[in-house]
Amino acid sequence: MDTTVGSGRVARGKRSWFQRTFVTPQAARITAPVLFLVAWQLIAPLIPSAILPMPAEVAEAMWEQLRDGRLVEAFSVSLLRLAIGFAVALVVGSILGLAMGLSRRIEAMLHDFVVVGLTFPYLIWGLLVAMWFGYGWIGPVLVVFIAGVPYVILNMSEGVHDVSKELRDMAAAYEVPRDRVLRHLVVPSLSPFFFASLRYGLANGWKGLILAEVFASTSGAGWHITSMRDYGDFAGVVGFAIYFALFSIVVERLVFGRLSRRVFRWRPELARGMGDPPELLV
Amino acid sequence: MATQDVEAAAPPARIDTEAEGPTSERPRRQRYLLWRIAGYILFIGAWAFVSSLTEPYILPSPLEVLREMGEVVRRDDFWINVVATLRHLTIGFTIAFVLGTAIGIAMGRSPYWDGFFRDYVMLTLTTPGLVFALICVMIFGLSTLAPIVAIVLTSFPHITVNVVEGVRAIPRDLMDMATAYGVDRRTRIRNIVLPAIAPFLFTAIRYGFAIAWKITALTELFGQTDGVGIQIRVEFLFFDIAGVLAWAFFLVGFALVMERLVLQRLERRFFRWRPKAYG
């Protein structure tokens, strides 16, 4: 965003006070949610209130969820499951990904399964683990692993491919020791891919987890929102959905935004927030 | 999957290339075909082995799932449900594409709209699809609007993000020069804007589609009277693992055929004029 603000058109003539205050990208970020709330408030009464709750009811439900600890409990259970499942995915995925990057044979063997793994809907995994393991922790954690691991594998193997052949040849010609090749050549060129695998692996592990919790558990954020719907607590559902949205904003903006800017200070083109380079999106 | 095309266009240098000089893509592919087949044999063998250890209803053997798939296809309502799902998918995705492209163009061109839509796009991109599916089912009930709105909400940001990138990739200097030489707007759009945006549009369609069919099945499962999702739910309620797997393979097969055979082939044909296709 920062790059486009100044480089666009130069201000034509003088802008009024109104324009200077409200017609700026910063103001737009506030205008958008305010407009959304206003529209909601206006539209909600047109539909029977049992179906689309009013903003005030939702705010009350959100406050309830925060106060009685349901919110914290649901999210902490889910986050713990995410952490366990993704830690395993990171280890297994890195090993398989590096193996695929280093050997064409292993790549030929695994490639199609990784593609199917990327395509396989989490919905199906959620149902399968529910039937296999019943309610509990095994199912959701397993789905986090299954959902996250293909992203780790793909990005790590891409990372190995990305290590410049010329630089490797030169290092070999000058007989650079292996550990220094790793330290100065392989690790720096792998790091954006490692970061991408963290980001996309975690994002998809989270999505898979939420779905798995609906069918294969009686705790966690995914189960919580579905059970409120089953009880007909619609304000609760919408309130919880807003918590989901807030959670993703916090993670995206504070964790990944900051982190990627810090990690890639040396390669600013990779550190842009939203517009990720296509090859990292996978 | 953005990387596959680049790979196909220009095989990257591998670390274990056995110093044989440049080989073309085809013989190389054949050389590793055996390894590929070995992967499949290993997988199916492992599956069959595990299923022989467990009760047949826990993990049906590959053959049983194949048989179940044949049975599912022959059911009377198979095509009714498939057509219903395809209808939801087509309508929803078309709206999402138009909306996503319009918002993407606005965001790419103006910092104001970029600020306006940025948070919407980001949070719809990262919030689990379940949340949208539940809310849409809650608001629209059994009406077909539920899956359609859910598809639009979840797949438009994937389209927008790519279109924004495409708009920013339009070569500004060429545009300036064209304007200076008095090239009219139509020619400018045809010869500068479209070629710059096109690869991003294709990526947008692929990503958007990948999300769209999944959310379709999910929304149908929670609140529809017809569609593939409700069939999967029925199999689940009857504890028919073979049935769930059969539907899963149909879905994955459909998605892969669309992605690999239809979209990628279209893309390659479209970009035949350029030496290296963008992801």
Short mmCIF file of N, CA, C and O in Angstrom, two decimals, chain A residues 112-166:
data_model
loop_
_atom_site.label_atom_id
_atom_site.label_comp_id
_atom_site.label_asym_id
_atom_site.label_seq_id
_atom_site.Cartn_x
_atom_site.Cartn_y
_atom_site.Cartn_z
N ASP A 112 2.43 -36.80 -7.32
CA ASP A 112 0.99 -36.90 -7.53
C ASP A 112 0.22 -36.95 -6.21
O ASP A 112 -0.89 -36.43 -6.12
N PHE A 113 0.84 -37.56 -5.21
CA PHE A 113 0.13 -37.66 -3.93
C PHE A 113 0.06 -36.30 -3.24
O PHE A 113 -0.91 -35.99 -2.57
N VAL A 114 1.11 -35.51 -3.42
CA VAL A 114 1.08 -34.16 -2.85
C VAL A 114 -0.04 -33.35 -3.52
O VAL A 114 -0.80 -32.65 -2.85
N VAL A 115 -0.16 -33.49 -4.84
CA VAL A 115 -1.20 -32.75 -5.56
C VAL A 115 -2.59 -33.18 -5.08
O VAL A 115 -3.45 -32.35 -4.80
N VAL A 116 -2.78 -34.50 -4.95
CA VAL A 116 -4.07 -34.97 -4.46
C VAL A 116 -4.29 -34.49 -3.03
O VAL A 116 -5.40 -34.09 -2.65
N GLY A 117 -3.22 -34.49 -2.24
CA GLY A 117 -3.32 -34.00 -0.86
C GLY A 117 -3.76 -32.55 -0.80
O GLY A 117 -4.55 -32.16 0.06
N LEU A 118 -3.28 -31.74 -1.75
CA LEU A 118 -3.69 -30.33 -1.80
C LEU A 118 -5.16 -30.21 -2.17
O LEU A 118 -5.83 -29.28 -1.76
N THR A 119 -5.63 -31.14 -3.01
CA THR A 119 -6.98 -31.03 -3.54
C THR A 119 -8.03 -31.65 -2.62
O THR A 119 -9.16 -31.21 -2.61
N PHE A 120 -7.64 -32.67 -1.87
CA PHE A 120 -8.60 -33.43 -1.07
C PHE A 120 -9.32 -32.51 -0.08
O PHE A 120 -8.69 -31.83 0.71
N PRO A 121 -10.67 -32.48 -0.11
CA PRO A 121 -11.37 -31.53 0.76
C PRO A 121 -11.25 -31.89 2.24
O PRO A 121 -11.32 -33.07 2.59
N TYR A 122 -11.08 -30.88 3.06
CA TYR A 122 -10.95 -31.11 4.51
C TYR A 122 -12.24 -31.67 5.08
O TYR A 122 -12.22 -32.36 6.10
N LEU A 123 -13.34 -31.33 4.43
CA LEU A 123 -14.63 -31.85 4.84
C LEU A 123 -14.58 -33.38 4.91
O LEU A 123 -15.01 -33.98 5.89
N ILE A 124 -14.03 -33.99 3.85
CA ILE A 124 -13.97 -35.45 3.80
C ILE A 124 -13.05 -35.98 4.91
O ILE A 124 -13.38 -36.94 5.60
N TRP A 125 -11.91 -35.32 5.09
CA TRP A 125 -11.01 -35.77 6.16
C TRP A 125 -11.71 -35.69 7.50
O TRP A 125 -11.57 -36.58 8.34
N GLY A 126 -12.44 -34.59 7.70
CA GLY A 126 -13.14 -34.43 8.98
C GLY A 126 -14.11 -35.58 9.22
O GLY A 126 -14.14 -36.17 10.31
N LEU A 127 -14.88 -35.94 8.18
CA LEU A 127 -15.83 -37.04 8.32
C LEU A 127 -15.10 -38.36 8.56
O LEU A 127 -15.50 -39.16 9.42
N LEU A 128 -14.01 -38.58 7.81
CA LEU A 128 -13.30 -39.86 7.94
C LEU A 128 -12.70 -40.02 9.34
O LEU A 128 -12.86 -41.07 9.97
N VAL A 129 -12.03 -38.97 9.84
CA VAL A 129 -11.42 -39.14 11.17
C VAL A 129 -12.51 -39.28 12.24
O VAL A 129 -12.28 -39.94 13.25
N ALA A 130 -13.67 -38.67 11.99
CA ALA A 130 -14.76 -38.84 12.96
C ALA A 130 -15.18 -40.30 13.01
O ALA A 130 -15.42 -40.86 14.08
N MET A 131 -15.26 -40.94 11.84
CA MET A 131 -15.68 -42.33 11.82
C MET A 131 -14.58 -43.26 12.33
O MET A 131 -14.85 -44.30 12.92
N TRP A 132 -13.33 -42.87 12.08
CA TRP A 132 -12.22 -43.74 12.51
C TRP A 132 -11.91 -43.60 13.99
O TRP A 132 -11.67 -44.57 14.68
N PHE A 133 -11.84 -42.37 14.48
CA PHE A 133 -11.34 -42.17 15.84
C PHE A 133 -12.40 -41.63 16.80
O PHE A 133 -12.11 -41.44 17.98
N GLY A 134 -13.59 -41.36 16.31
CA GLY A 134 -14.62 -40.82 17.20
C GLY A 134 -14.30 -39.40 17.65
O GLY A 134 -13.52 -38.71 17.01
N TYR A 135 -14.93 -39.00 18.74
CA TYR A 135 -14.68 -37.66 19.27
C TYR A 135 -13.39 -37.65 20.06
O TYR A 135 -13.12 -38.59 20.79
N GLY A 136 -12.63 -36.58 19.94
CA GLY A 136 -11.42 -36.49 20.75
C GLY A 136 -10.35 -35.65 20.10
O GLY A 136 -10.67 -34.77 19.29
N TRP A 137 -9.11 -35.90 20.45
CA TRP A 137 -8.01 -35.08 19.97
C TRP A 137 -7.34 -35.65 18.74
O TRP A 137 -6.78 -34.91 17.93
N ILE A 138 -7.37 -37.00 18.59
CA ILE A 138 -6.61 -37.61 17.50
C ILE A 138 -7.10 -37.10 16.15
O ILE A 138 -6.32 -36.67 15.31
N GLY A 139 -8.41 -37.11 15.95
CA GLY A 139 -8.99 -36.72 14.67
C GLY A 139 -8.58 -35.31 14.26
O GLY A 139 -7.94 -35.12 13.22
N PRO A 140 -8.92 -34.29 15.05
CA PRO A 140 -8.57 -32.92 14.67
C PRO A 140 -7.08 -32.71 14.45
O PRO A 140 -6.67 -32.07 13.48
N VAL A 141 -6.25 -33.27 15.35
CA VAL A 141 -4.80 -33.08 15.20
C VAL A 141 -4.33 -33.72 13.90
O VAL A 141 -3.51 -33.15 13.16
N LEU A 142 -4.86 -34.90 13.59
CA LEU A 142 -4.48 -35.58 12.36
C LEU A 142 -4.87 -34.74 11.13
O LEU A 142 -4.11 -34.66 10.16
N VAL A 143 -6.02 -34.11 11.18
CA VAL A 143 -6.44 -33.31 10.04
C VAL A 143 -5.54 -32.08 9.88
O VAL A 143 -5.21 -31.69 8.76
N VAL A 144 -5.10 -31.49 11.00
CA VAL A 144 -4.15 -30.38 10.89
C VAL A 144 -2.91 -30.85 10.14
O VAL A 144 -2.42 -30.19 9.21
N PHE A 145 -2.41 -32.02 10.53
CA PHE A 145 -1.22 -32.56 9.87
C PHE A 145 -1.48 -32.77 8.38
O PHE A 145 -0.72 -32.30 7.53
N ILE A 146 -2.59 -33.44 8.07
CA ILE A 146 -2.90 -33.75 6.67
C ILE A 146 -3.09 -32.48 5.84
O ILE A 146 -2.66 -32.40 4.69
N ALA A 147 -3.71 -31.46 6.45
CA ALA A 147 -3.98 -30.24 5.71
C ALA A 147 -2.70 -29.43 5.52
O ALA A 147 -2.52 -28.78 4.50
N GLY A 148 -1.80 -29.47 6.50
CA GLY A 148 -0.62 -28.61 6.44
C GLY A 148 0.54 -29.21 5.66
O GLY A 148 1.30 -28.48 5.01
N VAL A 149 0.67 -30.53 5.72
CA VAL A 149 1.90 -31.14 5.22
C VAL A 149 2.15 -30.94 3.71
O VAL A 149 3.29 -30.69 3.31
N PRO A 150 1.13 -30.97 2.83
CA PRO A 150 1.45 -30.77 1.41
C PRO A 150 2.06 -29.41 1.12
O PRO A 150 2.93 -29.29 0.25
N TYR A 151 1.64 -28.39 1.87
CA TYR A 151 2.19 -27.05 1.64
C TYR A 151 3.64 -26.99 2.05
O TYR A 151 4.46 -26.35 1.39
N VAL A 152 3.97 -27.67 3.15
CA VAL A 152 5.36 -27.70 3.59
C VAL A 152 6.21 -28.43 2.56
O VAL A 152 7.26 -27.95 2.13
N ILE A 153 5.73 -29.60 2.12
CA ILE A 153 6.49 -30.40 1.16
C ILE A 153 6.76 -29.60 -0.11
O ILE A 153 7.90 -29.47 -0.57
N LEU A 154 5.70 -29.02 -0.67
CA LEU A 154 5.84 -28.31 -1.94
C LEU A 154 6.80 -27.14 -1.82
O LEU A 154 7.69 -26.96 -2.66
N ASN A 155 6.64 -26.35 -0.77
CA ASN A 155 7.48 -25.17 -0.66
C ASN A 155 8.93 -25.53 -0.39
O ASN A 155 9.83 -24.88 -0.91
N MET A 156 9.16 -26.56 0.41
CA MET A 156 10.55 -26.92 0.68
C MET A 156 11.21 -27.49 -0.57
O MET A 156 12.36 -27.19 -0.86
N SER A 157 10.49 -28.29 -1.35
CA SER A 157 11.12 -28.85 -2.54
C SER A 157 11.35 -27.73 -3.57
O SER A 157 12.37 -27.70 -4.25
N GLU A 158 10.41 -26.79 -3.65
CA GLU A 158 10.62 -25.64 -4.52
C GLU A 158 11.85 -24.85 -4.07
O GLU A 158 12.62 -24.34 -4.87
N GLY A 159 11.99 -24.74 -2.76
CA GLY A 159 13.13 -24.00 -2.20
C GLY A 159 14.45 -24.62 -2.63
O GLY A 159 15.39 -23.90 -3.00
N VAL A 160 14.50 -25.94 -2.62
CA VAL A 160 15.74 -26.60 -3.05
C VAL A 160 15.98 -26.33 -4.53
O VAL A 160 17.10 -26.03 -4.96
N HIS A 161 14.92 -26.42 -5.33
CA HIS A 161 15.08 -26.14 -6.77
C HIS A 161 15.55 -24.72 -7.01
O HIS A 161 16.21 -24.44 -8.01
N ASP A 162 15.18 -23.85 -6.11
CA ASP A 162 15.44 -22.43 -6.30
C ASP A 162 16.90 -22.07 -6.04
O ASP A 162 17.36 -21.02 -6.47
N VAL A 163 17.61 -22.94 -5.33
CA VAL A 163 19.02 -22.64 -5.05
C VAL A 163 19.74 -22.57 -6.40
O VAL A 163 19.71 -23.49 -7.19
N SER A 164 20.37 -21.44 -6.63
CA SER A 164 20.93 -21.20 -7.95
C SER A 164 21.98 -22.24 -8.32
O SER A 164 22.91 -22.52 -7.57
N LYS A 165 21.78 -22.84 -9.48
CA LYS A 165 22.69 -23.86 -9.98
C LYS A 165 24.09 -23.28 -10.20
O LYS A 165 25.10 -23.89 -9.88
N GLU A 166 24.12 -22.06 -10.74
CA GLU A 166 25.43 -21.45 -11.00
C GLU A 166 26.22 -21.27 -9.72
O GLU A 166 27.41 -21.56 -9.66
#
